[in-house]
Amino acid sequence: MPKCFKNTKDTDFMQSKFPLGLSVQVAGTGHCVPSTRVTSEEIDTKMGFPCGYLTRASGVRSRYVCDQEDQVDMAVDACQKAITAAGLTPGDIDLVLGACAVPYQPLPAMAPLVMGRLGMADGCAAGFDVNASCLSFLAAFELAASKIALGQNQQVLVFSSEVASRALPWQEQPDVAALFGDGAGAAVLKAPGSAGPRLRASLMRSYPSHYDACQVGAGGTRFDYHNDPKGFNEHAVFRMDGKNLFRITHKYFPQFVQELLDRAEWTAADIDVVVPHQASPLALEHMVSKTDLNPDQIIDISQSYGNQIAASMPTALDFAVQQGRIGSGSRVLMLGTSAGVNFGGMALDF
């Protein structure tokens, strides 16, 4: 185990000052997918592959793809559902956090646009974005929980919405392109009271030496479209080094999970439900095989919905809530990996 996995004195201080996390309640959840569902067999036919090729290569049988809808439409729908589930109105929200890996546009942030579409009046709340790639929802969740614990906010809306079907490498890496689908998920967080639900532990680790393993290079300042249109176009497509990502996950993720459990003072057997980032069906199988987690604990929607980037985790969370797998008193572990490369996780008492 690398030395960086050992707790520092600062971490020990924080754990003693704020024992077992922050009081926060997930008051409502919601998700949205586009109206168009596309099967892998349909793509096989379109691309000229043998029937069943993409399902075998990716493990994904179907996904939802934006046709009539856009990224903002999905975000607003998921947010409205989460707010309604929480028994609130948009006017009750005092902070909106956008948590999308790929934004609607580079500037400005997406959160104020969603606020306007929800009917939130000017000056009634704050809104900005948080980006940690596929782990954006977790990063925004932790920020929201911290601000609630500090008394800075009362009811926070967090959303992730992704049009993952854009800029995929269908010609170069069809097995990678077949992993992704579109969708949005959202949650409303609020203070639960002293004895209520809580965020027991959270943890994120980064491996910057693998920064290039998963990326879309164009769209920011790296490539100037006017001076280097060829470079811009070449890097406007998603690229992923799957073997590299597998190696680093295989090497470090099991001990990452164990450290998160230790911080929460849980064992794997204590967990009721695991809500993972839906990286791929094979990735979820690998996660289970290399940890002490039980397949029955896992919320797995990857075969039917694909990898929705940052939206996959709140979408899976809403599925678990709607199916009655998460309720009052449930112990929930949220886990994922992202481009960067990052590992992230949370232990939640519901």
CSV table of N, CA, C and O in Angstrom, one decimal, residues 39-57 169-178:
chain,number,residue,atom,x,y,z
A,39,THR,N,-30.5,-0.3,-29.2
A,39,THR,CA,-29.9,-1.6,-28.8
A,39,THR,C,-28.6,-1.7,-29.5
A,39,THR,O,-28.3,-1.1,-30.5
A,40,SER,N,-27.7,-2.6,-28.9
A,40,SER,CA,-26.5,-2.9,-29.5
A,40,SER,C,-26.6,-3.6,-30.8
A,40,SER,O,-25.8,-3.4,-31.8
A,41,GLU,N,-27.7,-4.4,-31.0
A,41,GLU,CA,-27.9,-5.1,-32.2
A,41,GLU,C,-28.2,-4.1,-33.3
A,41,GLU,O,-27.8,-4.3,-34.5
A,42,GLU,N,-29.0,-3.1,-33.0
A,42,GLU,CA,-29.3,-2.0,-34.0
A,42,GLU,C,-28.0,-1.3,-34.5
A,42,GLU,O,-27.9,-1.1,-35.7
A,43,ILE,N,-27.1,-1.1,-33.6
A,43,ILE,CA,-25.8,-0.5,-34.0
A,43,ILE,C,-25.0,-1.5,-34.8
A,43,ILE,O,-24.3,-1.1,-35.7
A,44,ASP,N,-25.0,-2.7,-34.4
A,44,ASP,CA,-24.3,-3.8,-35.2
A,44,ASP,C,-24.7,-3.7,-36.6
A,44,ASP,O,-23.9,-3.7,-37.6
A,45,THR,N,-26.0,-3.6,-36.9
A,45,THR,CA,-26.6,-3.6,-38.2
A,45,THR,C,-26.1,-2.3,-39.0
A,45,THR,O,-25.7,-2.4,-40.1
A,46,LYS,N,-26.2,-1.2,-38.3
A,46,LYS,CA,-25.8,0.1,-38.9
A,46,LYS,C,-24.3,0.1,-39.2
A,46,LYS,O,-23.9,0.7,-40.3
A,47,MET,N,-23.5,-0.5,-38.3
A,47,MET,CA,-22.0,-0.4,-38.5
A,47,MET,C,-21.5,-1.6,-39.3
A,47,MET,O,-20.3,-1.6,-39.7
A,48,GLY,N,-22.3,-2.5,-39.7
A,48,GLY,CA,-21.9,-3.7,-40.4
A,48,GLY,C,-21.2,-4.7,-39.6
A,48,GLY,O,-20.4,-5.6,-40.2
A,49,PHE,N,-21.4,-4.8,-38.3
A,49,PHE,CA,-20.8,-5.8,-37.4
A,49,PHE,C,-21.7,-7.0,-37.4
A,49,PHE,O,-22.9,-6.9,-37.6
A,50,PRO,N,-21.1,-8.2,-37.1
A,50,PRO,CA,-22.0,-9.4,-36.9
A,50,PRO,C,-22.9,-9.1,-35.7
A,50,PRO,O,-22.6,-8.5,-34.8
A,51,CYS,N,-24.1,-9.7,-35.8
A,51,CYS,CA,-25.1,-9.5,-34.8
A,51,CYS,C,-24.6,-10.1,-33.4
A,51,CYS,O,-24.1,-11.2,-33.4
A,52,GLY,N,-24.7,-9.2,-32.4
A,52,GLY,CA,-24.2,-9.6,-31.1
A,52,GLY,C,-22.8,-9.2,-30.8
A,52,GLY,O,-22.3,-9.3,-29.7
A,53,TYR,N,-22.1,-8.6,-31.8
A,53,TYR,CA,-20.7,-8.2,-31.6
A,53,TYR,C,-20.5,-7.2,-30.5
A,53,TYR,O,-19.7,-7.4,-29.6
A,54,LEU,N,-21.3,-6.1,-30.5
A,54,LEU,CA,-21.1,-5.0,-29.6
A,54,LEU,C,-21.5,-5.4,-28.2
A,54,LEU,O,-20.9,-5.0,-27.2
A,55,THR,N,-22.5,-6.2,-28.1
A,55,THR,CA,-22.9,-6.7,-26.7
A,55,THR,C,-21.8,-7.6,-26.1
A,55,THR,O,-21.5,-7.4,-24.9
A,56,ARG,N,-21.2,-8.4,-26.9
A,56,ARG,CA,-20.1,-9.3,-26.4
A,56,ARG,C,-18.9,-8.4,-26.1
A,56,ARG,O,-18.2,-8.6,-25.1
A,57,ALA,N,-18.6,-7.4,-26.9
A,57,ALA,CA,-17.4,-6.6,-26.7
A,57,ALA,C,-17.5,-5.6,-25.5
A,57,ALA,O,-16.6,-5.4,-24.8
A,169,PRO,N,-15.8,7.4,-30.3
A,169,PRO,CA,-14.8,6.8,-31.3
A,169,PRO,C,-15.4,5.6,-32.0
A,169,PRO,O,-14.8,4.5,-31.9
A,170,TRP,N,-16.5,5.7,-32.7
A,170,TRP,CA,-17.1,4.6,-33.3
A,170,TRP,C,-16.2,3.9,-34.4
A,170,TRP,O,-16.3,2.7,-34.6
A,171,GLN,N,-15.4,4.7,-35.1
A,171,GLN,CA,-14.5,4.1,-36.1
A,171,GLN,C,-13.3,3.4,-35.5
A,171,GLN,O,-12.9,2.3,-35.9
A,172,GLU,N,-12.7,4.1,-34.5
A,172,GLU,CA,-11.4,3.6,-34.0
A,172,GLU,C,-11.6,2.6,-32.8
A,172,GLU,O,-10.9,1.6,-32.7
A,173,GLN,N,-12.6,2.8,-31.9
A,173,GLN,CA,-12.8,2.0,-30.8
A,173,GLN,C,-14.3,1.7,-30.6
A,173,GLN,O,-15.0,2.2,-29.6
A,174,PRO,N,-15.0,1.0,-31.5
A,174,PRO,CA,-16.4,0.7,-31.3
A,174,PRO,C,-16.8,0.1,-30.0
A,174,PRO,O,-17.9,0.3,-29.5
A,175,ASP,N,-15.9,-0.8,-29.5
A,175,ASP,CA,-16.2,-1.4,-28.2
A,175,ASP,C,-16.3,-0.4,-27.1
A,175,ASP,O,-17.0,-0.6,-26.1
A,176,VAL,N,-15.5,0.6,-27.2
A,176,VAL,CA,-15.5,1.7,-26.2
A,176,VAL,C,-16.7,2.6,-26.4
A,176,VAL,O,-17.5,2.9,-25.5
A,177,ALA,N,-17.0,3.0,-27.6
A,177,ALA,CA,-18.2,3.8,-27.9
A,177,ALA,C,-19.5,3.2,-27.5
A,177,ALA,O,-20.4,3.9,-27.1
A,178,ALA,N,-19.5,1.9,-27.6
A,178,ALA,CA,-20.8,1.1,-27.3
A,178,ALA,C,-21.1,1.2,-25.8
A,178,ALA,O,-22.2,0.8,-25.4
